[in-house]
JSON list of C-alpha atoms in Angstrom, two decimals:
[
{"chain": "A", "resi": 10, "resn": "MET", "atom": "CA", "xyz": [52.11, -36.82, 4.40]},
{"chain": "A", "resi": 11, "resn": "GLY", "atom": "CA", "xyz": [49.05, -34.68, 4.14]},
{"chain": "A", "resi": 12, "resn": "LYS", "atom": "CA", "xyz": [46.43, -34.90, 1.41]},
{"chain": "A", "resi": 13, "resn": "ARG", "atom": "CA", "xyz": [47.53, -33.49, -1.93]},
{"chain": "A", "resi": 14, "resn": "ILE", "atom": "CA", "xyz": [45.38, -30.53, -3.07]},
{"chain": "A", "resi": 15, "resn": "THR", "atom": "CA", "xyz": [44.69, -30.82, -6.80]},
{"chain": "A", "resi": 16, "resn": "ASP", "atom": "CA", "xyz": [42.28, -27.91, -7.19]},
{"chain": "A", "resi": 17, "resn": "TRP", "atom": "CA", "xyz": [42.96, -24.24, -6.75]},
{"chain": "A", "resi": 18, "resn": "SER", "atom": "CA", "xyz": [39.98, -23.44, -4.52]},
{"chain": "A", "resi": 19, "resn": "LEU", "atom": "CA", "xyz": [40.32, -21.71, -1.16]},
{"chain": "A", "resi": 20, "resn": "GLY", "atom": "CA", "xyz": [37.74, -22.75, 1.37]},
{"chain": "A", "resi": 21, "resn": "THR", "atom": "CA", "xyz": [36.14, -20.19, 3.78]},
{"chain": "A", "resi": 22, "resn": "LYS", "atom": "CA", "xyz": [34.31, -20.54, 6.99]},
{"chain": "A", "resi": 23, "resn": "SER", "atom": "CA", "xyz": [30.96, -20.02, 5.35]},
{"chain": "A", "resi": 24, "resn": "GLY", "atom": "CA", "xyz": [31.56, -22.84, 3.05]},
{"chain": "A", "resi": 25, "resn": "CYS", "atom": "CA", "xyz": [31.95, -20.68, -0.06]},
{"chain": "A", "resi": 26, "resn": "ALA", "atom": "CA", "xyz": [34.92, -21.21, -2.31]},
{"chain": "A", "resi": 27, "resn": "MET", "atom": "CA", "xyz": [36.75, -18.77, -4.45]},
{"chain": "A", "resi": 28, "resn": "ASN", "atom": "CA", "xyz": [38.78, -20.29, -7.16]},
{"chain": "A", "resi": 29, "resn": "ARG", "atom": "CA", "xyz": [42.06, -19.08, -8.56]},
{"chain": "A", "resi": 30, "resn": "PRO", "atom": "CA", "xyz": [40.70, -17.38, -11.64]},
{"chain": "A", "resi": 31, "resn": "GLU", "atom": "CA", "xyz": [38.33, -15.28, -9.53]},
{"chain": "A", "resi": 32, "resn": "ILE", "atom": "CA", "xyz": [41.22, -14.19, -7.35]},
{"chain": "A", "resi": 33, "resn": "ILE", "atom": "CA", "xyz": [43.28, -13.22, -10.39]},
{"chain": "A", "resi": 34, "resn": "HIS", "atom": "CA", "xyz": [40.29, -11.32, -11.82]},
{"chain": "A", "resi": 35, "resn": "GLU", "atom": "CA", "xyz": [39.93, -9.39, -8.58]},
{"chain": "A", "resi": 36, "resn": "MET", "atom": "CA", "xyz": [43.59, -8.56, -8.68]},
{"chain": "A", "resi": 37, "resn": "ASN", "atom": "CA", "xyz": [43.29, -7.43, -12.26]},
{"chain": "A", "resi": 38, "resn": "LYS", "atom": "CA", "xyz": [40.40, -5.09, -11.21]},
{"chain": "A", "resi": 39, "resn": "PHE", "atom": "CA", "xyz": [42.90, -3.44, -8.79]},
{"chain": "A", "resi": 40, "resn": "PHE", "atom": "CA", "xyz": [45.43, -3.19, -11.73]},
{"chain": "A", "resi": 41, "resn": "LEU", "atom": "CA", "xyz": [42.75, -1.68, -13.83]},
{"chain": "A", "resi": 42, "resn": "ILE", "atom": "CA", "xyz": [42.22, 1.07, -11.23]},
{"chain": "A", "resi": 43, "resn": "LEU", "atom": "CA", "xyz": [45.98, 1.65, -11.10]},
{"chain": "A", "resi": 44, "resn": "PHE", "atom": "CA", "xyz": [46.16, 1.79, -14.87]},
{"chain": "A", "resi": 45, "resn": "VAL", "atom": "CA", "xyz": [43.41, 4.47, -15.00]},
{"chain": "A", "resi": 46, "resn": "LEU", "atom": "CA", "xyz": [45.11, 6.46, -12.22]},
{"chain": "A", "resi": 47, "resn": "THR", "atom": "CA", "xyz": [48.57, 6.40, -13.81]},
{"chain": "A", "resi": 48, "resn": "ALA", "atom": "CA", "xyz": [47.19, 7.22, -17.26]},
{"chain": "A", "resi": 49, "resn": "SER", "atom": "CA", "xyz": [45.18, 10.13, -15.84]},
{"chain": "A", "resi": 50, "resn": "ILE", "atom": "CA", "xyz": [48.07, 11.52, -13.84]},
{"chain": "A", "resi": 51, "resn": "LEU", "atom": "CA", "xyz": [50.25, 11.23, -16.96]},
{"chain": "A", "resi": 52, "resn": "SER", "atom": "CA", "xyz": [47.80, 13.25, -18.96]},
{"chain": "A", "resi": 53, "resn": "VAL", "atom": "CA", "xyz": [47.78, 15.92, -16.34]},
{"chain": "A", "resi": 54, "resn": "ALA", "atom": "CA", "xyz": [51.54, 15.94, -16.23]},
{"chain": "A", "resi": 55, "resn": "LEU", "atom": "CA", "xyz": [51.75, 16.28, -20.05]},
{"chain": "A", "resi": 56, "resn": "TRP", "atom": "CA", "xyz": [49.32, 19.24, -19.99]},
{"chain": "A", "resi": 57, "resn": "GLY", "atom": "CA", "xyz": [51.53, 20.72, -17.22]},
{"chain": "A", "resi": 58, "resn": "LEU", "atom": "CA", "xyz": [54.51, 20.31, -19.47]},
{"chain": "A", "resi": 59, "resn": "ILE", "atom": "CA", "xyz": [52.78, 22.26, -22.18]},
{"chain": "A", "resi": 60, "resn": "ILE", "atom": "CA", "xyz": [51.53, 25.05, -19.89]},
{"chain": "A", "resi": 61, "resn": "ILE", "atom": "CA", "xyz": [54.99, 25.45, -18.21]},
{"chain": "A", "resi": 62, "resn": "THR", "atom": "CA", "xyz": [56.71, 25.44, -21.58]},
{"chain": "A", "resi": 63, "resn": "ILE", "atom": "CA", "xyz": [54.50, 28.23, -22.74]},
{"chain": "A", "resi": 64, "resn": "LEU", "atom": "CA", "xyz": [55.11, 30.19, -19.50]},
{"chain": "A", "resi": 65, "resn": "ASN", "atom": "CA", "xyz": [58.87, 29.59, -19.87]},
{"chain": "A", "resi": 66, "resn": "LEU", "atom": "CA", "xyz": [58.76, 31.07, -23.35]},
{"chain": "A", "resi": 67, "resn": "ILE", "atom": "CA", "xyz": [56.99, 34.21, -22.02]},
{"chain": "A", "resi": 68, "resn": "ASN", "atom": "CA", "xyz": [59.03, 34.62, -18.81]},
{"chain": "A", "resi": 69, "resn": "CYS", "atom": "CA", "xyz": [62.34, 32.92, -18.24]},
{"chain": "A", "resi": 70, "resn": "PHE", "atom": "CA", "xyz": [62.40, 31.81, -14.55]},
{"chain": "A", "resi": 71, "resn": "THR", "atom": "CA", "xyz": [64.65, 29.07, -13.23]},
{"chain": "A", "resi": 72, "resn": "TRP", "atom": "CA", "xyz": [61.80, 27.27, -11.47]},
{"chain": "A", "resi": 73, "resn": "TYR", "atom": "CA", "xyz": [60.18, 26.71, -14.86]},
{"chain": "A", "resi": 74, "resn": "GLU", "atom": "CA", "xyz": [63.19, 24.72, -15.97]},
{"chain": "A", "resi": 75, "resn": "LYS", "atom": "CA", "xyz": [63.18, 22.61, -12.78]},
{"chain": "A", "resi": 76, "resn": "ALA", "atom": "CA", "xyz": [59.44, 22.03, -13.19]},
{"chain": "A", "resi": 77, "resn": "LEU", "atom": "CA", "xyz": [59.85, 20.97, -16.78]},
{"chain": "A", "resi": 78, "resn": "TYR", "atom": "CA", "xyz": [62.63, 18.59, -15.87]},
{"chain": "A", "resi": 79, "resn": "SER", "atom": "CA", "xyz": [60.60, 17.06, -12.96]},
{"chain": "A", "resi": 80, "resn": "LEU", "atom": "CA", "xyz": [57.44, 16.74, -15.04]},
{"chain": "A", "resi": 81, "resn": "GLY", "atom": "CA", "xyz": [59.36, 15.18, -17.87]},
{"chain": "A", "resi": 82, "resn": "ILE", "atom": "CA", "xyz": [60.85, 12.54, -15.61]},
{"chain": "A", "resi": 83, "resn": "ILE", "atom": "CA", "xyz": [57.46, 11.87, -13.97]},
{"chain": "A", "resi": 84, "resn": "SER", "atom": "CA", "xyz": [55.87, 11.53, -17.39]},
{"chain": "A", "resi": 85, "resn": "ILE", "atom": "CA", "xyz": [58.36, 8.94, -18.60]},
{"chain": "A", "resi": 86, "resn": "VAL", "atom": "CA", "xyz": [58.04, 6.88, -15.39]},
{"chain": "A", "resi": 87, "resn": "LEU", "atom": "CA", "xyz": [54.23, 7.06, -15.53]},
{"chain": "A", "resi": 88, "resn": "MET", "atom": "CA", "xyz": [54.16, 6.06, -19.19]},
{"chain": "A", "resi": 89, "resn": "PHE", "atom": "CA", "xyz": [56.09, 2.85, -18.47]},
{"chain": "A", "resi": 90, "resn": "PHE", "atom": "CA", "xyz": [54.00, 2.00, -15.41]},
{"chain": "A", "resi": 91, "resn": "SER", "atom": "CA", "xyz": [50.66, 2.62, -17.06]},
{"chain": "A", "resi": 92, "resn": "HIS", "atom": "CA", "xyz": [51.65, 0.32, -19.98]},
{"chain": "A", "resi": 93, "resn": "ALA", "atom": "CA", "xyz": [52.88, -2.31, -17.44]},
{"chain": "A", "resi": 94, "resn": "PHE", "atom": "CA", "xyz": [49.53, -2.17, -15.68]},
{"chain": "A", "resi": 95, "resn": "LEU", "atom": "CA", "xyz": [47.79, -2.47, -19.07]},
{"chain": "A", "resi": 96, "resn": "TYR", "atom": "CA", "xyz": [49.91, -5.57, -19.89]},
{"chain": "A", "resi": 97, "resn": "GLN", "atom": "CA", "xyz": [48.72, -7.09, -16.60]},
{"chain": "A", "resi": 98, "resn": "ILE", "atom": "CA", "xyz": [45.00, -6.60, -17.40]},
{"chain": "A", "resi": 99, "resn": "MET", "atom": "CA", "xyz": [44.83, -7.11, -21.12]},
{"chain": "A", "resi": 100, "resn": "TYR", "atom": "CA", "xyz": [44.62, -10.91, -20.94]},
{"chain": "A", "resi": 101, "resn": "ASP", "atom": "CA", "xyz": [41.79, -10.84, -18.43]},
{"chain": "A", "resi": 102, "resn": "ASN", "atom": "CA", "xyz": [38.86, -11.84, -20.77]},
{"chain": "A", "resi": 103, "resn": "LYS", "atom": "CA", "xyz": [36.12, -9.97, -18.62]},
{"chain": "A", "resi": 104, "resn": "ILE", "atom": "CA", "xyz": [38.15, -6.74, -18.52]},
{"chain": "A", "resi": 105, "resn": "TYR", "atom": "CA", "xyz": [39.11, -7.05, -22.12]},
{"chain": "A", "resi": 106, "resn": "ALA", "atom": "CA", "xyz": [35.51, -7.50, -23.20]},
{"chain": "A", "resi": 107, "resn": "LEU", "atom": "CA", "xyz": [34.45, -4.52, -21.09]},
{"chain": "A", "resi": 108, "resn": "LEU", "atom": "CA", "xyz": [37.13, -2.29, -22.71]},
{"chain": "A", "resi": 109, "resn": "ILE", "atom": "CA", "xyz": [36.18, -3.41, -26.20]},
{"chain": "A", "resi": 110, "resn": "LYS", "atom": "CA", "xyz": [32.52, -2.81, -25.56]},
{"chain": "A", "resi": 111, "resn": "TRP", "atom": "CA", "xyz": [33.27, 0.66, -24.29]},
{"chain": "A", "resi": 112, "resn": "ILE", "atom": "CA", "xyz": [35.53, 1.43, -27.37]},
{"chain": "A", "resi": 113, "resn": "LYS", "atom": "CA", "xyz": [32.87, 0.25, -29.73]},
{"chain": "A", "resi": 114, "resn": "GLY", "atom": "CA", "xyz": [30.08, 2.27, -28.04]},
{"chain": "A", "resi": 115, "resn": "HIS", "atom": "CA", "xyz": [31.82, 5.62, -27.56]},
{"chain": "A", "resi": 116, "resn": "ASP", "atom": "CA", "xyz": [33.52, 8.26, -29.58]},
{"chain": "A", "resi": 117, "resn": "ILE", "atom": "CA", "xyz": [37.09, 8.44, -28.34]},
{"chain": "A", "resi": 118, "resn": "THR", "atom": "CA", "xyz": [37.83, 11.86, -29.83]},
{"chain": "A", "resi": 119, "resn": "PRO", "atom": "CA", "xyz": [37.35, 13.78, -26.54]},
{"chain": "A", "resi": 120, "resn": "TRP", "atom": "CA", "xyz": [39.70, 11.27, -24.80]},
{"chain": "A", "resi": 121, "resn": "PHE", "atom": "CA", "xyz": [42.18, 11.66, -27.67]},
{"chain": "A", "resi": 122, "resn": "VAL", "atom": "CA", "xyz": [42.23, 15.44, -27.03]},
{"chain": "A", "resi": 123, "resn": "LEU", "atom": "CA", "xyz": [42.24, 15.25, -23.27]},
{"chain": "A", "resi": 124, "resn": "THR", "atom": "CA", "xyz": [45.09, 12.80, -23.14]},
{"chain": "A", "resi": 125, "resn": "MET", "atom": "CA", "xyz": [46.92, 14.40, -26.12]},
{"chain": "A", "resi": 126, "resn": "GLY", "atom": "CA", "xyz": [46.79, 11.18, -28.11]},
{"chain": "A", "resi": 127, "resn": "LEU", "atom": "CA", "xyz": [47.97, 8.90, -25.34]},
{"chain": "A", "resi": 128, "resn": "CYS", "atom": "CA", "xyz": [44.58, 7.02, -25.24]},
{"chain": "A", "resi": 129, "resn": "ASN", "atom": "CA", "xyz": [45.48, 5.79, -28.72]},
{"chain": "A", "resi": 130, "resn": "THR", "atom": "CA", "xyz": [48.77, 4.43, -27.57]},
{"chain": "A", "resi": 131, "resn": "TYR", "atom": "CA", "xyz": [46.88, 2.35, -24.90]},
{"chain": "A", "resi": 132, "resn": "LEU", "atom": "CA", "xyz": [44.30, 1.17, -27.37]},
{"chain": "A", "resi": 133, "resn": "LEU", "atom": "CA", "xyz": [47.02, 0.28, -29.98]},
{"chain": "A", "resi": 134, "resn": "ASP", "atom": "CA", "xyz": [48.93, -1.58, -27.23]},
{"chain": "A", "resi": 135, "resn": "LEU", "atom": "CA", "xyz": [45.82, -3.37, -26.17]},
{"chain": "A", "resi": 136, "resn": "TYR", "atom": "CA", "xyz": [44.93, -4.48, -29.65]},
{"chain": "A", "resi": 137, "resn": "TYR", "atom": "CA", "xyz": [48.44, -5.14, -31.11]},
{"chain": "A", "resi": 138, "resn": "THR", "atom": "CA", "xyz": [50.08, -6.82, -28.18]},
{"chain": "A", "resi": 139, "resn": "ARG", "atom": "CA", "xyz": [47.08, -9.01, -27.21]},
{"chain": "A", "resi": 140, "resn": "ASN", "atom": "CA", "xyz": [46.73, -10.24, -30.81]},
{"chain": "A", "resi": 141, "resn": "LYS", "atom": "CA", "xyz": [50.40, -10.66, -31.51]},
{"chain": "A", "resi": 142, "resn": "TYR", "atom": "CA", "xyz": [51.68, -12.34, -28.32]},
{"chain": "A", "resi": 143, "resn": "SER", "atom": "CA", "xyz": [50.26, -14.87, -25.84]},
{"chain": "A", "resi": 144, "resn": "LYS", "atom": "CA", "xyz": [50.21, -14.01, -22.13]},
{"chain": "A", "resi": 145, "resn": "PHE", "atom": "CA", "xyz": [52.92, -16.62, -21.61]},
{"chain": "A", "resi": 146, "resn": "ASP", "atom": "CA", "xyz": [55.21, -14.94, -24.20]},
{"chain": "A", "resi": 147, "resn": "LEU", "atom": "CA", "xyz": [54.56, -11.48, -22.76]},
{"chain": "A", "resi": 148, "resn": "LEU", "atom": "CA", "xyz": [55.34, -12.59, -19.17]},
{"chain": "A", "resi": 149, "resn": "GLN", "atom": "CA", "xyz": [58.42, -14.59, -20.24]},
{"chain": "A", "resi": 150, "resn": "TYR", "atom": "CA", "xyz": [59.70, -11.48, -22.17]},
{"chain": "A", "resi": 151, "resn": "ARG", "atom": "CA", "xyz": [59.54, -13.28, -25.51]},
{"chain": "A", "resi": 152, "resn": "VAL", "atom": "CA", "xyz": [58.33, -10.17, -27.28]},
{"chain": "A", "resi": 153, "resn": "ASN", "atom": "CA", "xyz": [59.95, -7.69, -29.59]},
{"chain": "A", "resi": 154, "resn": "ILE", "atom": "CA", "xyz": [60.97, -5.03, -27.21]},
{"chain": "A", "resi": 155, "resn": "THR", "atom": "CA", "xyz": [61.37, -2.52, -30.00]},
{"chain": "A", "resi": 156, "resn": "ASP", "atom": "CA", "xyz": [57.64, -2.86, -30.94]},
{"chain": "A", "resi": 157, "resn": "SER", "atom": "CA", "xyz": [56.71, -2.58, -27.32]},
{"chain": "A", "resi": 158, "resn": "ILE", "atom": "CA", "xyz": [58.51, 0.77, -26.99]},
{"chain": "A", "resi": 159, "resn": "ILE", "atom": "CA", "xyz": [57.35, 2.05, -30.37]},
{"chain": "A", "resi": 160, "resn": "VAL", "atom": "CA", "xyz": [53.68, 1.36, -29.53]},
{"chain": "A", "resi": 161, "resn": "MET", "atom": "CA", "xyz": [54.03, 3.79, -26.53]},
{"chain": "A", "resi": 162, "resn": "LEU", "atom": "CA", "xyz": [55.23, 6.70, -28.64]},
{"chain": "A", "resi": 163, "resn": "PRO", "atom": "CA", "xyz": [52.67, 8.86, -30.44]},
{"chain": "A", "resi": 164, "resn": "LEU", "atom": "CA", "xyz": [53.47, 9.64, -34.09]},
{"chain": "A", "resi": 165, "resn": "ILE", "atom": "CA", "xyz": [56.36, 7.14, -34.15]},
{"chain": "A", "resi": 166, "resn": "ASN", "atom": "CA", "xyz": [53.87, 4.33, -33.59]},
{"chain": "A", "resi": 167, "resn": "ILE", "atom": "CA", "xyz": [52.47, 4.75, -37.16]},
{"chain": "A", "resi": 168, "resn": "TYR", "atom": "CA", "xyz": [54.92, 2.01, -37.96]},
{"chain": "A", "resi": 169, "resn": "ILE", "atom": "CA", "xyz": [52.83, -0.35, -35.87]},
{"chain": "A", "resi": 170, "resn": "TYR", "atom": "CA", "xyz": [49.65, 0.75, -37.67]},
{"chain": "A", "resi": 171, "resn": "PHE", "atom": "CA", "xyz": [51.33, 0.03, -40.97]},
{"chain": "A", "resi": 172, "resn": "SER", "atom": "CA", "xyz": [52.37, -3.44, -39.79]},
{"chain": "A", "resi": 173, "resn": "ILE", "atom": "CA", "xyz": [48.73, -4.17, -38.72]},
{"chain": "A", "resi": 174, "resn": "VAL", "atom": "CA", "xyz": [47.46, -3.22, -42.14]},
{"chain": "A", "resi": 175, "resn": "LYS", "atom": "CA", "xyz": [50.21, -5.05, -43.98]},
{"chain": "A", "resi": 176, "resn": "SER", "atom": "CA", "xyz": [49.71, -8.23, -41.95]},
{"chain": "A", "resi": 177, "resn": "GLY", "atom": "CA", "xyz": [46.20, -8.61, -43.54]},
{"chain": "A", "resi": 178, "resn": "ALA", "atom": "CA", "xyz": [44.70, -8.77, -40.03]},
{"chain": "A", "resi": 179, "resn": "LEU", "atom": "CA", "xyz": [42.02, -6.24, -40.97]},
{"chain": "A", "resi": 180, "resn": "LYS", "atom": "CA", "xyz": [38.67, -7.72, -41.98]},
{"chain": "A", "resi": 181, "resn": "GLN", "atom": "CA", "xyz": [37.84, -4.57, -43.97]},
{"chain": "A", "resi": 182, "resn": "LYS", "atom": "CA", "xyz": [40.41, -3.18, -46.27]},
{"chain": "A", "resi": 183, "resn": "ILE", "atom": "CA", "xyz": [41.27, 0.50, -45.76]},
{"chain": "A", "resi": 184, "resn": "SER", "atom": "CA", "xyz": [42.54, 2.95, -48.42]},
{"chain": "A", "resi": 185, "resn": "LYS", "atom": "CA", "xyz": [45.63, 5.02, -47.91]},
{"chain": "A", "resi": 186, "resn": "ARG", "atom": "CA", "xyz": [43.56, 8.13, -47.91]},
{"chain": "A", "resi": 187, "resn": "ASP", "atom": "CA", "xyz": [41.19, 6.77, -45.20]},
{"chain": "A", "resi": 188, "resn": "PHE", "atom": "CA", "xyz": [44.21, 5.54, -43.24]},
{"chain": "A", "resi": 189, "resn": "LEU", "atom": "CA", "xyz": [45.78, 8.95, -43.03]},
{"chain": "A", "resi": 190, "resn": "HIS", "atom": "CA", "xyz": [42.48, 10.71, -42.50]},
{"chain": "A", "resi": 191, "resn": "LEU", "atom": "CA", "xyz": [41.69, 8.42, -39.53]},
{"chain": "A", "resi": 192, "resn": "TYR", "atom": "CA", "xyz": [45.11, 8.52, -38.13]},
{"chain": "A", "resi": 193, "resn": "VAL", "atom": "CA", "xyz": [45.23, 12.38, -38.18]},
{"chain": "A", "resi": 194, "resn": "ARG", "atom": "CA", "xyz": [41.83, 12.54, -36.51]},
{"chain": "A", "resi": 195, "resn": "GLY", "atom": "CA", "xyz": [42.89, 10.02, -33.84]},
{"chain": "A", "resi": 196, "resn": "ARG", "atom": "CA", "xyz": [40.23, 7.49, -34.87]},
{"chain": "A", "resi": 197, "resn": "LEU", "atom": "CA", "xyz": [42.38, 4.84, -36.68]},
{"chain": "A", "resi": 198, "resn": "ILE", "atom": "CA", "xyz": [42.79, 2.44, -33.73]},
{"chain": "A", "resi": 199, "resn": "GLN", "atom": "CA", "xyz": [39.15, 2.67, -32.86]},
{"chain": "A", "resi": 200, "resn": "HIS", "atom": "CA", "xyz": [38.26, 1.90, -36.48]},
{"chain": "A", "resi": 201, "resn": "ILE", "atom": "CA", "xyz": [40.63, -1.04, -36.39]},
{"chain": "A", "resi": 202, "resn": "ILE", "atom": "CA", "xyz": [39.11, -2.40, -33.16]},
{"chain": "A", "resi": 203, "resn": "GLN", "atom": "CA", "xyz": [35.50, -1.81, -34.26]},
{"chain": "A", "resi": 204, "resn": "SER", "atom": "CA", "xyz": [36.00, -3.63, -37.56]},
{"chain": "A", "resi": 205, "resn": "ASN", "atom": "CA", "xyz": [37.99, -6.55, -36.11]},
{"chain": "A", "resi": 206, "resn": "GLU", "atom": "CA", "xyz": [36.82, -7.39, -32.62]}
]
């Protein structure tokens, strides 16, 4: 029998070694690119839905209805894929630290407007899912699927925000007035992340 390999390193001709966590991190970088692409295409598709809906109200053409149907299906598929890619990368400590640093250092209001609030669903999913479930639980589907779907839906996901506040996870208490004010402005999840991470 051959020698048993106990480490996860892969040797190369140059004598360098790349261990398993580095390979996984490189794969997660690829998934990060896929996440950004799917989220961007989803935002464009949603803006297309709004524009075609307005055009359909002005002029009733049959191709508008087909375009609405197609963009609706594409949007739903992209929403699920983009959140799946986010699940893949959220437990990579380097990528997570990079995302949190960016969130803390930038105003997300322009992104909130450009993505019609979808960036907040990603940030909420990033914060809520990573802090509630371990990577093992997430990959073994030991999660509350209802919460996972509610997180993806703007307006309906206010339930998740309430559960975060009720759980006492916030380091700084927030008044009901501030909660609603930040939620309406699209800044609540950024406030939660900035005050807790």
